[in-house]
PDB file of C-alpha atoms in Angstrom:
ATOM      1  CA  MET A 515     124.416 107.462 105.059  1.00 51.00           C
ATOM      2  CA  GLU A 516     121.074 108.997 105.821  1.00 54.00           C
ATOM      3  CA  HIS A 517     120.941 110.650 102.241  1.00 50.00           C
ATOM      4  CA  GLY A 518     121.615 107.254 100.733  1.00 49.00           C
ATOM      5  CA  LEU A 519     118.515 105.869 102.604  1.00 54.00           C
ATOM      6  CA  GLU A 520     116.443 108.618 101.368  1.00 60.00           C
ATOM      7  CA  VAL A 521     117.299 108.078  97.771  1.00 51.00           C
ATOM      8  CA  ALA A 522     116.773 104.276  98.266  1.00 53.00           C
ATOM      9  CA  LYS A 523     113.358 105.199  99.854  1.00 53.00           C
ATOM     10  CA  GLU A 524     112.623 107.428  96.987  1.00 57.00           C
ATOM     11  CA  SER A 525     113.527 105.081  94.464  1.00 49.00           C
ATOM     12  CA  PHE A 526     111.463 102.342  95.765  1.00 47.00           C
ATOM     13  CA  ALA A 527     108.443 104.613  95.890  1.00 47.00           C
ATOM     14  CA  ASN A 528     108.833 105.612  92.379  1.00 45.00           C
ATOM     15  CA  VAL A 529     109.011 101.793  91.393  1.00 45.00           C
ATOM     16  CA  ALA A 530     106.006 100.884  93.619  1.00 43.00           C
ATOM     17  CA  SER A 531     104.154 103.761  91.846  1.00 47.00           C
ATOM     18  CA  HIS A 532     104.396 102.145  88.482  1.00 56.00           C
ATOM     19  CA  LEU A 533     103.157  98.725  89.484  1.00 65.00           C
ATOM     20  CA  PRO A 534      99.587  98.199  88.365  1.00 72.00           C
ATOM     21  CA  PHE A 535      96.926  97.577  91.159  1.00 79.00           C
ATOM     22  CA  ALA A 536      95.639  93.887  91.309  1.00 83.00           C
ATOM     23  CA  ASN A 537      92.752  92.242  93.076  1.00 81.00           C
ATOM     24  CA  LEU A 538      92.925  88.606  93.966  1.00 78.00           C
ATOM     25  CA  ALA A 539      90.060  86.656  94.844  1.00 78.00           C
ATOM     26  CA  LYS A 540      88.887  82.903  95.325  1.00 75.00           C
ATOM     27  CA  LYS A 541      86.066  82.099  92.846  1.00 72.00           C
ATOM     28  CA  GLY A 542      84.197  79.319  94.693  1.00 72.00           C
ATOM     29  CA  SER A 543      86.311  76.277  95.799  1.00 76.00           C
ATOM     30  CA  ASP A 544      87.702  75.395  92.323  1.00 82.00           C
ATOM     31  CA  ALA A 545      88.983  78.730  90.783  1.00 86.00           C
ATOM     32  CA  PHE A 546      90.871  81.873  91.522  1.00 87.00           C
ATOM     33  CA  ARG A 547      90.439  85.290  89.871  1.00 92.00           C
ATOM     34  CA  ILE A 548      92.926  88.095  89.320  1.00 91.00           C
ATOM     35  CA  GLU A 549      91.973  91.513  88.235  1.00 93.00           C
ATOM     36  CA  ILE A 550      94.629  94.094  87.142  1.00 92.00           C
ATOM     37  CA  ASP A 551      94.365  97.729  86.305  1.00 91.00           C
ATOM     38  CA  LEU A 552      95.985  98.611  83.115  1.00 89.00           C
ATOM     39  CA  PRO A 553      94.718 101.912  82.248  1.00 83.00           C
ATOM     40  CA  GLY A 554      96.143 103.547  79.022  1.00 81.00           C
ATOM     41  CA  VAL A 555      97.175  99.975  77.729  1.00 89.00           C
ATOM     42  CA  ASP A 556      96.056  98.239  74.507  1.00 90.00           C
ATOM     43  CA  LYS A 557      94.897  94.733  74.469  1.00 93.00           C
ATOM     44  CA  LYS A 558      97.746  93.930  71.771  1.00 94.00           C
ATOM     45  CA  ASP A 559     100.435  95.186  74.149  1.00 93.00           C
ATOM     46  CA  ILE A 560      99.607  92.723  77.028  1.00 95.00           C
ATOM     47  CA  GLU A 561     101.604  89.408  77.374  1.00 95.00           C
ATOM     48  CA  LEU A 562     100.739  86.881  79.735  1.00 94.00           C
ATOM     49  CA  LYS A 563     103.238  83.836  80.629  1.00 94.00           C
ATOM     50  CA  VAL A 564     102.997  81.064  83.218  1.00 92.00           C
ATOM     51  CA  GLU A 565     106.263  79.308  83.930  1.00 91.00           C
ATOM     52  CA  ASP A 566     107.194  77.362  86.891  1.00 87.00           C
ATOM     53  CA  ASN A 567     104.283  78.109  88.789  1.00 87.00           C
ATOM     54  CA  ILE A 568     104.596  81.971  88.353  1.00 91.00           C
ATOM     55  CA  LEU A 569     102.158  83.870  86.183  1.00 92.00           C
ATOM     56  CA  THR A 570     103.620  87.044  84.675  1.00 93.00           C
ATOM     57  CA  VAL A 571     101.752  89.781  83.279  1.00 93.00           C
ATOM     58  CA  LYS A 572     103.742  92.284  81.252  1.00 93.00           C
ATOM     59  CA  ALA A 573     102.269  95.468  79.495  1.00 92.00           C
ATOM     60  CA  THR A 574     103.576  98.476  77.603  1.00 89.00           C
ATOM     61  CA  ARG A 575     101.757 101.610  78.308  1.00 83.00           C
ATOM     62  CA  LYS A 576     101.964 104.189  75.624  1.00 80.00           C
ATOM     63  CA  MET A 577      99.899 107.375  76.220  1.00 74.00           C
ATOM     64  CA  LYS A 578     100.148 110.679  74.670  1.00 74.00           C
ATOM     65  CA  ASN A 579      98.180 113.824  75.405  1.00 79.00           C
ATOM     66  CA  GLU A 580      98.544 116.574  72.746  1.00 82.00           C
ATOM     67  CA  VAL A 581      96.590 120.054  72.795  1.00 85.00           C
ATOM     68  CA  LYS A 582      97.227 122.383  70.033  1.00 86.00           C
ATOM     69  CA  LYS A 583      95.856 125.921  70.482  1.00 86.00           C
ATOM     70  CA  GLU A 584      96.441 129.146  68.496  1.00 86.00           C
ATOM     71  CA  ASP A 585      98.962 130.507  71.121  1.00 86.00           C
ATOM     72  CA  TYR A 586     100.455 127.498  72.646  1.00 82.00           C
ATOM     73  CA  TYR A 587     101.195 123.574  71.965  1.00 86.00           C
ATOM     74  CA  LEU A 588     101.231 121.042  74.815  1.00 82.00           C
ATOM     75  CA  CYS A 589     102.463 117.549  74.332  1.00 81.00           C
ATOM     76  CA  GLU A 590     102.794 115.166  77.309  1.00 76.00           C
ATOM     77  CA  SER A 591     103.536 111.371  76.862  1.00 72.00           C
ATOM     78  CA  ASN A 592     104.099 108.417  79.254  1.00 72.00           C
ATOM     79  CA  PHE A 593     105.742 105.379  77.965  1.00 75.00           C
ATOM     80  CA  GLY A 594     106.839 102.338  79.986  1.00 80.00           C
ATOM     81  CA  LEU A 595     106.820  98.706  80.578  1.00 85.00           C
ATOM     82  CA  ILE A 596     104.710  97.432  83.416  1.00 86.00           C
ATOM     83  CA  SER A 597     105.085  93.971  85.077  1.00 88.00           C
ATOM     84  CA  ARG A 598     103.621  91.912  87.879  1.00 90.00           C
ATOM     85  CA  SER A 599     104.231  88.310  88.940  1.00 91.00           C
ATOM     86  CA  PHE A 600     102.124  85.826  90.968  1.00 90.00           C
ATOM     87  CA  VAL A 601     103.139  82.627  92.425  1.00 89.00           C
ATOM     88  CA  LEU A 602     100.398  80.310  91.556  1.00 86.00           C
ATOM     89  CA  PRO A 603      98.981  77.810  94.155  1.00 81.00           C
ATOM     90  CA  GLU A 604      99.754  73.914  93.596  1.00 84.00           C
ATOM     91  CA  GLY A 605      97.182  72.138  91.288  1.00 85.00           C
ATOM     92  CA  ILE A 606      96.546  75.181  89.006  1.00 87.00           C
ATOM     93  CA  ASP A 607      95.515  73.826  85.460  1.00 89.00           C
ATOM     94  CA  LYS A 608      97.953  75.938  83.375  1.00 88.00           C
ATOM     95  CA  ASP A 609      96.279  74.814  79.985  1.00 88.00           C
ATOM     96  CA  THR A 610      92.967  76.571  81.093  1.00 89.00           C
ATOM     97  CA  VAL A 611      94.199  80.045  82.040  1.00 91.00           C
ATOM     98  CA  ASP A 612      91.601  82.727  80.753  1.00 94.00           C
ATOM     99  CA  ALA A 613      92.163  86.085  80.216  1.00 95.00           C
ATOM    100  CA  LYS A 614      89.907  88.858  79.252  1.00 96.00           C
ATOM    101  CA  PHE A 615      90.637  92.580  78.810  1.00 96.00           C
ATOM    102  CA  GLU A 616      87.872  95.147  79.255  1.00 94.00           C
ATOM    103  CA  ASP A 617      87.722  98.879  79.926  1.00 90.00           C
ATOM    104  CA  GLY A 618      91.284  99.011  81.249  1.00 90.00           C
ATOM    105  CA  ARG A 619      91.206  96.164  83.317  1.00 93.00           C
ATOM    106  CA  LEU A 620      92.425  92.607  82.732  1.00 95.00           C
ATOM    107  CA  TYR A 621      90.605  89.756  84.173  1.00 95.00           C
ATOM    108  CA  ILE A 622      92.434  86.350  84.588  1.00 94.00           C
ATOM    109  CA  THR A 623      90.828  83.175  85.604  1.00 93.00           C
ATOM    110  CA  LEU A 624      92.754  80.304  86.822  1.00 91.00           C
ATOM    111  CA  GLU A 625      91.082  76.769  87.299  1.00 89.00           C
ATOM    112  CA  LYS A 626      92.185  73.988  89.679  1.00 85.00           C
ATOM    113  CA  GLU A 627      93.372  70.816  87.775  1.00 83.00           C
ATOM    114  CA  GLU A 628      90.346  68.413  87.545  1.00 78.00           C
ATOM    115  CA  SER A 629      91.736  65.830  89.923  1.00 75.00           C
ATOM    116  CA  ARG A 630      91.975  68.633  92.761  1.00 72.00           C
ATOM    117  CA  LYS A 631      88.496  70.113  92.163  1.00 73.00           C
ATOM    118  CA  ALA A 632      85.887  69.325  94.823  1.00 74.00           C
ATOM    119  CA  LYS A 633      83.579  66.518  94.161  1.00 77.00           C
ATOM    120  CA  SER A 634      80.218  66.006  95.333  1.00 79.00           C
ATOM    121  CA  ILE A 635      79.377  62.450  96.461  1.00 83.00           C
ATOM    122  CA  SER A 636      75.943  61.249  96.609  1.00 86.00           C
ATOM    123  CA  VAL A 637      74.772  58.923  99.391  1.00 93.00           C
ATOM    124  CA  LYS A 638      73.048  55.737  98.269  1.00 88.00           C
TER     125      LYS A 638
END
């Protein structure tokens, strides 16, 4: 039984180590921002989808390190699917989700629906 727990713990650690790191931040009172580290990923290999208030980011990492020398050859490659999902707060405008990929980091901006944004009221 103890061996089974150790194997499960090791498996979970392995899965967790392949999740991309993400930073979540509130941007003012009307928007949220998610930053996800995706080193070694090309922009064309990133997929974003919003369904039932869940934002899912999927990416395929394809890395190959090849060294050719006169007396040896080394080739290491890493390939895999990366996925993270985020439950969106109520009132996010799914039509205005914006994503930008720059220097191995994905920046996602989520705006509140217009009717839920804070409004300033002038006193007359």
